[in-house]
Amino acid sequence: MPEKSRNALPSPSRRGVAALAAAASLALLATACTGSARSGANDDPNAQTTIAFWHGWSAPAEVEAIQANIDRFEKANPNITVKVVGNINDDKLNQALRAGGSNGPDVVSSFTTSNVGKFCSSGAFLDLKPFIEKSGLDLGRLIPKPMLDYTQFEGTRCALPLLGDAYGLYYNKDAFEKAGITAPPKTWSEFAKVAEKLTVPRGDGYRQLGFMPNYHGYETVVDHYMAQWNHSYFDARGKSNIAKDPAFKKMFTYQKSLVNSLGGFAKLERYRNTFGDEWGAKHPFQTGQVAMQLDGEWRLGMARDAGVGFEIGTAPMPVPDDEADQYGKGFLSGTIIGIAPQSRKQNAAWKLVKYLTTDTRAVVSFANAIRNVPSTFAALKSPDLKVDPGFRTFLDIARNPASNTPPASVNGSTYQTTLQDFGYQYESGRVKDLQAGLEKTARQIDTDIAQAK
């Protein structure tokens, strides 16, 4: 999601304060939204009507791609006119859903997969089950399981995926060749050696850094790292599992060792502060300041548009040495789409949601236009999908059944933010005892979730 993420929240490193604000505003929806399929699904879907579709894209190419799909939908459904409103972030969306009324949206979308638990449990997004059953859709045969997982919460499916994001490893092939490295690393032990070998010091900084491991680095956040370990954020009772599941301790230990081996936290932070904007031409991978980068599929097109002076390689991120058979998986997220519970045109709205999320031509054309991963099996295999070897890496990650995303929670991304904040404290040395820190963080996560219910 190259452009949309500037205005929205597709991954934890870009959510930050905005995600907390979105989560806070969602709390108000628990009492304001109580929609059901029966409340507004009495409209005749074949009658002349106008529905409003609110989304977050704003770049000209993205807006054009959305409109092209809307034009095809209206041609196939001449009785339905779609009023499209773009550049809508979660705060604006939440305000409209709370206010209700005829000027609000009928179809709604969000880039914040971590808020699905809030959307579903509060009724901010309508339960789609009756519409799906009436349409006879077998979602398990249509959509990859990880994408189905992050669009429902505790059995309530209030959203469907509208394109996805897969995260993997970008590497500078020229730098690899110069360092005598013949292939991207597949395990974390290999990765540490490669990152060190690619690091070229200069004074008290770097001429080239093999990899920026700090949690404030672009996309190197806790849940992106954790996706490469077999892990469980919560136990069977819904309690935080981070202090009991050894995968978390292993990840934090590994990341801290990588920080130390590449120069230490303070030195890396000084270097990080020389980086250009994540979404501009001066991104550190694109300028050659770092030789390897964890990022989403959109980076490939952005780097080429920036005119990088080296050959780009892509691969899955490494996995632990004792989980080598899991190599190929990665972190997934994406755009979600649903129906506003206050809409009185829910049957017409469902027609649009179904079209945008399950029509192969619609999914493929949109994926091609904005360089995102298609969200249906048919689109992933479509001959019309524009695929080169670099982009295919991310399609394979999206299809991998072991690829994952953090589970939805009733308080949205709060538990992820809490764990991320702990990561900052541990990598910087402010917290010395890892196990004690994880136990304290787990208690805070449990307290926050209990208060949100």
Coordinates of C-alpha atoms in Angstrom, one line a residue:
M1 CA 0.0 0.0 0.0
P2 CA 2.5 2.6 -1.2
E3 CA 0.5 5.8 -1.1
K4 CA -2.5 5.1 1.1
S5 CA -0.3 4.5 4.1
R6 CA 0.7 8.1 4.2
N7 CA -2.9 8.9 5.3
A8 CA -3.7 5.7 7.2
L9 CA -2.4 2.9 9.3
P10 CA -1.6 -0.3 7.5
S11 CA 1.2 -1.5 9.8
P12 CA 2.3 -0.9 13.4
S13 CA 5.3 1.2 12.6
R14 CA 3.0 3.7 10.9
R15 CA 0.1 3.5 13.4
G16 CA 1.9 5.1 16.3
V17 CA -0.1 7.7 18.1
A18 CA -2.8 7.7 15.3
A19 CA -3.6 4.1 16.1
L20 CA -4.1 4.9 19.7
A21 CA -6.4 7.8 18.8
A22 CA -8.4 5.5 16.5
A23 CA -8.7 2.9 19.2
A24 CA -9.9 5.6 21.7
S25 CA -12.5 6.9 19.4
L26 CA -13.7 3.4 18.6
A27 CA -14.4 2.9 22.3
L28 CA -17.2 5.4 21.9
L29 CA -18.8 3.3 19.3
A30 CA -19.6 0.5 21.7
T31 CA -22.7 2.3 22.8
A32 CA -23.4 4.2 19.6
C33 CA -23.4 1.3 17.1
T34 CA -25.7 -1.7 17.5
G35 CA -26.5 -2.5 13.8
S36 CA -27.8 -5.9 12.6
A37 CA -28.4 -7.2 9.2
R38 CA -32.2 -6.9 9.9
S39 CA -32.1 -3.2 10.8
G40 CA -31.2 -1.8 7.4
A41 CA -31.4 -4.8 5.0
N42 CA -34.9 -4.2 3.9
D43 CA -34.0 -2.2 0.7
D44 CA -34.7 -3.5 -2.7
P45 CA -31.3 -4.1 -4.3
N46 CA -32.8 -3.8 -7.7
A47 CA -34.4 -0.4 -7.1
Q48 CA -32.8 2.8 -8.3
T49 CA -30.6 4.0 -5.5
T50 CA -27.4 5.8 -4.5
I51 CA -24.9 4.5 -2.0
A52 CA -21.9 6.1 -0.5
F53 CA -18.5 4.4 -0.3
W54 CA -15.9 5.9 2.0
H55 CA -12.2 4.9 1.6
G56 CA -8.8 6.1 2.6
W57 CA -6.9 6.3 -0.7
S58 CA -5.8 9.7 -1.9
A59 CA -3.0 9.5 -4.5
P60 CA -4.3 10.2 -8.0
A61 CA -3.4 6.7 -9.4
E62 CA -5.2 5.1 -6.5
V63 CA -8.3 7.2 -6.8
E64 CA -8.4 6.5 -10.5
A65 CA -8.1 2.8 -9.9
I66 CA -11.0 2.9 -7.4
Q67 CA -13.1 4.8 -9.8
A68 CA -12.4 2.4 -12.6
N69 CA -13.8 -0.5 -10.5
I70 CA -16.8 1.6 -9.5
D71 CA -17.5 2.4 -13.2
R72 CA -17.5 -1.3 -14.0
F73 CA -19.7 -2.0 -11.0
E74 CA -22.2 0.6 -12.0
K75 CA -22.3 -0.7 -15.6
A76 CA -23.1 -4.2 -14.3
N77 CA -25.6 -2.7 -11.8
P78 CA -27.2 0.2 -13.6
N79 CA -29.7 0.8 -10.9
I80 CA -27.0 1.6 -8.3
T81 CA -25.0 4.8 -8.3
V82 CA -22.0 4.9 -6.0
K83 CA -20.9 8.2 -4.5
V84 CA -17.2 7.8 -3.7
V85 CA -15.5 9.8 -0.9
G86 CA -11.8 9.3 -0.5
N87 CA -9.0 10.3 1.9
I88 CA -11.1 9.1 4.9
N89 CA -9.0 7.9 7.9
D90 CA -10.3 6.0 10.8
D91 CA -11.0 9.1 12.9
K92 CA -13.2 10.6 10.2
L93 CA -14.9 7.3 9.7
N94 CA -15.6 6.8 13.4
Q95 CA -17.1 10.3 13.6
A96 CA -19.5 9.5 10.8
L97 CA -20.5 6.2 12.2
R98 CA -21.3 7.7 15.5
A99 CA -23.2 10.5 14.0
G100 CA -25.3 8.4 11.6
G101 CA -27.8 10.1 9.4
S102 CA -28.4 10.1 5.6
N103 CA -25.1 11.8 4.9
G104 CA -23.0 9.0 6.3
P105 CA -21.4 6.1 4.4
D106 CA -23.0 2.8 3.4
V107 CA -19.8 1.0 2.5
V108 CA -16.8 1.6 4.7
S109 CA -13.1 0.6 4.5
S110 CA -10.1 0.9 6.7
F111 CA -6.4 0.2 6.5
T112 CA -6.2 -0.7 10.2
T113 CA -6.5 -4.5 10.5
S114 CA -5.6 -4.3 14.2
N115 CA -8.9 -2.6 14.9
V116 CA -11.1 -5.4 13.5
G117 CA -11.7 -6.6 17.1
K118 CA -13.1 -3.2 17.9
F119 CA -15.1 -2.9 14.7
C120 CA -16.8 -6.3 15.2
S121 CA -17.4 -6.3 18.9
S122 CA -18.7 -2.7 19.1
G123 CA -21.0 -3.1 16.0
A124 CA -19.1 -0.3 14.2
F125 CA -19.1 -2.6 11.2
L126 CA -22.1 -4.7 10.4
D127 CA -22.1 -8.5 10.8
L128 CA -21.8 -9.8 7.2
K129 CA -22.8 -13.4 8.0
P130 CA -26.4 -13.1 6.7
F131 CA -25.3 -11.5 3.5
I132 CA -22.5 -14.1 2.9
E133 CA -24.9 -17.0 3.6
K134 CA -27.6 -15.6 1.3
S135 CA -25.1 -15.2 -1.5
G136 CA -23.8 -18.7 -1.0
L137 CA -20.2 -17.7 -0.7
D138 CA -17.7 -20.3 0.5
L139 CA -15.1 -17.9 1.8
G140 CA -12.6 -20.7 2.6
R141 CA -12.4 -21.5 -1.1
L142 CA -12.2 -17.9 -2.2
I143 CA -9.8 -16.2 0.2
P144 CA -6.5 -17.2 1.9
K145 CA -7.0 -18.2 5.6
P146 CA -4.7 -15.5 7.1
M147 CA -6.8 -12.8 5.4
L148 CA -10.0 -14.4 6.6
D149 CA -8.6 -14.5 10.1
Y150 CA -7.8 -10.8 10.3
T151 CA -11.3 -9.8 9.0
Q152 CA -13.3 -11.4 11.8
F153 CA -13.3 -11.5 15.6
E154 CA -14.6 -14.2 17.9
G155 CA -16.9 -15.6 15.2
T156 CA -18.3 -12.3 14.0
R157 CA -17.3 -11.5 10.4
C158 CA -17.8 -7.8 10.1
A159 CA -15.4 -7.3 7.2
L160 CA -13.8 -8.8 4.1
P161 CA -10.3 -8.2 2.8
L162 CA -9.8 -5.7 0.0
L163 CA -6.3 -6.4 -1.2
G164 CA -3.5 -7.3 1.2
D165 CA 0.1 -6.6 2.2
A166 CA 2.8 -9.2 2.6
Y167 CA 6.1 -8.3 4.2
G168 CA 9.5 -9.8 3.2
L169 CA 13.2 -9.0 2.8
Y170 CA 14.6 -6.6 0.3
Y171 CA 18.3 -6.8 -0.4
N172 CA 20.8 -4.9 -2.5
K173 CA 22.2 -7.5 -5.0
D174 CA 25.1 -5.3 -5.9
A175 CA 26.1 -5.1 -2.2
F176 CA 25.7 -8.8 -1.8
E177 CA 28.0 -9.5 -4.8
K178 CA 30.6 -7.1 -3.5
A179 CA 30.6 -8.9 -0.1
G180 CA 30.7 -12.3 -1.7
I181 CA 27.2 -13.3 -0.5
T182 CA 25.5 -15.6 -3.0
A183 CA 22.0 -15.9 -1.6
P184 CA 19.6 -14.2 0.9
P185 CA 19.8 -15.7 4.4
K186 CA 17.1 -18.2 5.4
T187 CA 17.7 -18.5 9.1
W188 CA 18.2 -15.8 11.7
S189 CA 21.8 -17.0 12.5
E190 CA 22.6 -16.7 8.8
F191 CA 21.0 -13.3 8.8
A192 CA 23.1 -12.0 11.6
K193 CA 26.3 -13.0 9.8
V194 CA 25.2 -11.5 6.5
A195 CA 24.1 -8.2 8.2
E196 CA 27.6 -7.9 9.8
K197 CA 29.4 -8.7 6.6
L198 CA 27.4 -6.0 4.7
T199 CA 28.1 -3.4 7.4
V200 CA 30.8 -0.9 6.4
P201 CA 31.9 1.5 9.2
R202 CA 32.8 5.1 8.6
G203 CA 34.1 7.1 11.5
D204 CA 31.7 6.7 14.4
G205 CA 28.9 5.8 11.9
Y206 CA 28.5 3.8 8.8
R207 CA 29.1 4.1 5.1
Q208 CA 26.7 1.1 4.7
L209 CA 24.7 -0.7 7.3
G210 CA 23.7 -4.3 6.7
F211 CA 20.3 -3.9 8.4
M212 CA 18.6 -1.5 10.7
P213 CA 17.3 -3.7 13.6
N214 CA 16.0 -1.0 16.0
Y215 CA 12.3 -1.0 16.6
H216 CA 12.0 2.6 15.5
G217 CA 13.5 1.6 12.2
Y218 CA 11.1 1.5 9.2
E219 CA 8.9 -1.6 9.5
T220 CA 11.2 -3.3 12.1
V221 CA 8.5 -3.4 14.7
V222 CA 7.8 -6.2 17.2
D223 CA 4.9 -7.9 15.4
H224 CA 6.7 -7.9 12.1
Y225 CA 9.6 -9.7 13.8
M226 CA 7.3 -12.1 15.7
A227 CA 5.7 -13.3 12.5
Q228 CA 8.8 -15.3 11.7
W229 CA 8.6 -17.3 15.0
N230 CA 5.9 -19.8 15.8
H231 CA 4.1 -18.0 18.6
S232 CA 0.9 -17.3 20.4
Y233 CA 0.0 -13.8 21.8
F234 CA -2.8 -15.3 23.9
D235 CA -3.6 -18.5 25.7
A236 CA -6.8 -20.6 25.5
R237 CA -8.4 -18.4 28.2
G238 CA -7.6 -15.2 26.3
K239 CA -4.8 -14.1 28.6
S240 CA -1.6 -12.6 27.4
N241 CA 0.9 -15.4 26.6
I242 CA 4.0 -13.3 25.9
A243 CA 5.7 -14.1 29.2
K244 CA 5.0 -17.9 28.9
D245 CA 5.5 -18.6 25.2
P246 CA 9.3 -18.9 24.8
A247 CA 9.1 -17.5 21.2
F248 CA 8.7 -14.0 22.6
K249 CA 11.8 -14.2 24.8
K250 CA 13.8 -15.7 21.9
M251 CA 12.7 -12.9 19.5
F252 CA 13.6 -10.1 22.0
T253 CA 16.9 -11.8 22.8
Y254 CA 17.8 -12.2 19.1
Q255 CA 16.8 -8.6 18.2
K256 CA 18.9 -7.2 21.1
S257 CA 21.9 -9.4 20.1
L258 CA 21.6 -8.1 16.5
V259 CA 21.5 -4.5 17.8
N260 CA 24.7 -5.1 19.8
S261 CA 26.5 -6.9 17.0
L262 CA 25.8 -4.0 14.5
G263 CA 27.2 -1.3 16.7
G264 CA 24.9 -0.9 19.7
F265 CA 21.6 1.0 20.2
A266 CA 23.0 4.5 20.5
K267 CA 25.2 4.3 17.4
L268 CA 22.4 2.8 15.4
E269 CA 19.9 5.5 16.5
R270 CA 22.3 8.2 15.5
Y271 CA 22.6 6.7 12.0
R272 CA 18.8 6.2 11.8
N273 CA 18.3 9.9 12.4
T274 CA 20.1 10.5 9.1
F275 CA 17.5 8.6 7.1
G276 CA 15.1 10.2 4.7
D277 CA 11.3 9.9 4.9
E278 CA 9.9 6.3 4.6
W279 CA 7.7 7.3 1.7
G280 CA 10.1 9.5 -0.2
A281 CA 12.9 8.9 -2.7
K282 CA 15.5 9.2 0.1
H283 CA 14.4 6.0 1.9
P284 CA 17.6 4.4 3.3
F285 CA 17.3 1.2 1.3
Q286 CA 16.8 3.2 -1.9
T287 CA 19.9 5.4 -1.2
G288 CA 22.1 2.5 -0.3
Q289 CA 22.4 3.4 3.4
V290 CA 21.1 0.0 4.4
A291 CA 21.7 -3.1 2.3
M292 CA 18.8 -5.1 3.6
Q293 CA 15.3 -3.9 4.5
L294 CA 12.1 -5.5 6.0
D295 CA 9.2 -4.0 4.0
G296 CA 5.9 -4.7 2.2
E297 CA 5.4 -5.5 -1.4
W298 CA 4.8 -1.8 -2.3
R299 CA 8.5 -1.0 -1.7
L300 CA 9.5 -2.7 -5.0
G301 CA 7.6 -0.2 -7.1
M302 CA 8.6 2.7 -5.0
A303 CA 12.3 1.9 -5.2
R304 CA 12.2 1.5 -8.9
D305 CA 10.3 4.7 -9.3
A306 CA 13.0 6.4 -7.2
G307 CA 15.6 5.2 -9.8
V308 CA 17.8 3.2 -7.5
G309 CA 21.3 2.5 -8.9
F310 CA 21.5 -1.2 -8.0
E311 CA 19.6 -4.4 -8.6
I312 CA 16.9 -5.3 -6.1
G313 CA 16.4 -8.8 -4.7
T314 CA 13.4 -10.0 -2.7
A315 CA 13.0 -13.0 -0.4
P316 CA 11.0 -14.1 2.6
M317 CA 12.4 -12.9 6.0
P318 CA 14.4 -15.5 7.8
V319 CA 13.1 -17.9 10.4
P320 CA 14.7 -19.4 13.6
D321 CA 17.2 -22.1 12.9
D322 CA 15.1 -24.8 14.6
E323 CA 12.1 -23.8 12.5
A324 CA 13.8 -23.9 9.1
D325 CA 10.9 -25.8 7.6
Q326 CA 8.7 -22.6 8.1
Y327 CA 10.9 -20.5 5.7
G328 CA 8.7 -18.7 3.2
K329 CA 6.1 -17.2 5.6
G330 CA 5.8 -13.6 6.6
F331 CA 3.7 -10.9 8.2
L332 CA 0.3 -10.1 6.5
S333 CA -2.1 -7.2 6.8
G334 CA -4.3 -5.2 4.4
T335 CA -7.4 -3.2 3.7
I336 CA -10.7 -4.2 5.1
I337 CA -14.1 -3.3 3.9
G338 CA -17.6 -3.7 5.3
I339 CA -21.0 -2.1 5.7
A340 CA -22.1 0.8 8.0
P341 CA -24.7 -0.5 10.5
Q342 CA -26.8 2.7 10.1
S343 CA -27.1 2.3 6.4
R344 CA -30.7 1.8 5.1
K345 CA -29.4 0.5 1.8
Q346 CA -27.5 -2.6 3.1
N347 CA -28.5 -5.0 0.3
A348 CA -27.2 -2.5 -2.3
A349 CA -24.1 -1.9 -0.2
W350 CA -23.5 -5.7 0.0
K351 CA -23.6 -5.9 -3.8
L352 CA -20.7 -3.4 -3.9
V353 CA -18.7 -5.1 -1.1
K354 CA -19.2 -8.5 -2.8
Y355 CA -18.1 -7.1 -6.2
L356 CA -15.0 -5.4 -4.9
T357 CA -13.8 -8.3 -2.8
T358 CA -14.7 -11.4 -4.9
D359 CA -14.9 -10.4 -8.5
T360 CA -11.5 -11.5 -10.0
R361 CA -11.3 -8.7 -12.6
A362 CA -12.0 -6.1 -9.9
V363 CA -9.4 -7.5 -7.5
V364 CA -6.7 -8.0 -10.2
S365 CA -7.1 -4.6 -11.8
F366 CA -7.0 -2.8 -8.4
A367 CA -3.9 -4.9 -7.3
N368 CA -2.1 -4.1 -10.6
A369 CA -2.9 -0.4 -10.2
I370 CA -1.7 0.2 -6.6
R371 CA 0.9 -2.6 -6.4
N372 CA -0.8 -4.6 -3.6
V373 CA -1.3 -8.3 -3.1
P374 CA -4.6 -9.7 -4.4
S375 CA -6.9 -11.0 -1.7
T376 CA -8.5 -14.0 -3.5
F377 CA -7.1 -17.3 -4.7
A378 CA -8.4 -16.7 -8.2
A379 CA -6.8 -13.3 -8.4
L380 CA -3.5 -14.6 -7.1
K381 CA -3.5 -17.1 -10.0
S382 CA -4.9 -14.8 -12.7
P383 CA -2.9 -14.5 -15.9
D384 CA -3.9 -10.8 -15.9
L385 CA -2.0 -10.1 -12.7
K386 CA 1.2 -8.2 -13.4
V387 CA 3.9 -10.3 -11.9
D388 CA 7.7 -10.1 -12.0
P389 CA 10.1 -12.3 -10.0
G390 CA 10.5 -9.6 -7.3
F391 CA 6.8 -9.2 -6.8
R392 CA 6.1 -13.0 -6.9
T393 CA 8.0 -13.3 -3.6
F394 CA 5.2 -11.5 -1.9
L395 CA 2.4 -13.5 -3.6
D396 CA 4.1 -16.6 -2.3
I397 CA 4.3 -15.2 1.2
A398 CA 0.6 -14.2 1.0
R399 CA -0.3 -17.8 -0.1
N400 CA 1.8 -19.4 2.6
P401 CA -0.5 -21.0 5.2
A402 CA 2.0 -20.2 8.0
S403 CA 2.0 -16.4 7.2
N404 CA 0.2 -14.6 10.0
T405 CA -0.9 -11.4 11.6
P406 CA -1.5 -10.6 15.3
P407 CA -5.0 -11.7 16.5
A408 CA -7.8 -9.2 16.8
S409 CA -8.6 -7.9 20.3
V410 CA -11.5 -6.2 21.8
N411 CA -9.3 -3.1 22.4
G412 CA -7.8 -3.1 18.9
S413 CA -4.1 -2.5 18.7
T414 CA -3.6 -1.5 22.3
Y415 CA -1.9 -4.8 23.3
Q416 CA 0.5 -4.5 20.3
T417 CA 1.4 -0.9 21.2
T418 CA 2.0 -2.0 24.8
L419 CA 4.4 -4.7 23.7
Q420 CA 6.1 -2.4 21.2
D421 CA 6.7 0.1 24.0
F422 CA 8.3 -2.6 26.1
G423 CA 10.5 -3.4 23.1
Y424 CA 11.8 0.2 23.0
Q425 CA 12.7 0.0 26.7
Y426 CA 14.5 -3.4 26.4
E427 CA 16.5 -2.6 23.3
S428 CA 17.7 0.7 24.8
G429 CA 18.8 -0.9 28.0
R430 CA 16.2 0.8 30.3
V431 CA 14.8 -2.6 31.1
K432 CA 17.5 -5.2 32.1
D433 CA 15.5 -8.2 33.1
L434 CA 13.7 -9.5 30.0
Q435 CA 11.5 -12.1 31.8
A436 CA 10.4 -9.7 34.5
G437 CA 9.6 -7.1 31.8
L438 CA 7.6 -9.5 29.8
E439 CA 5.6 -10.5 32.9
K440 CA 4.9 -6.9 33.7
T441 CA 3.9 -6.2 30.2
A442 CA 1.6 -9.2 30.1
R443 CA -0.2 -8.0 33.2
Q444 CA -0.7 -4.6 31.6
I445 CA -2.1 -6.2 28.5
D446 CA -4.6 -8.3 30.5
T447 CA -5.7 -5.3 32.5
D448 CA -6.3 -3.2 29.4
I449 CA -8.3 -5.9 27.7
A450 CA -10.4 -6.5 30.9
Q451 CA -11.2 -2.8 31.1
A452 CA -12.2 -2.6 27.5
K453 CA -14.9 -5.4 27.8

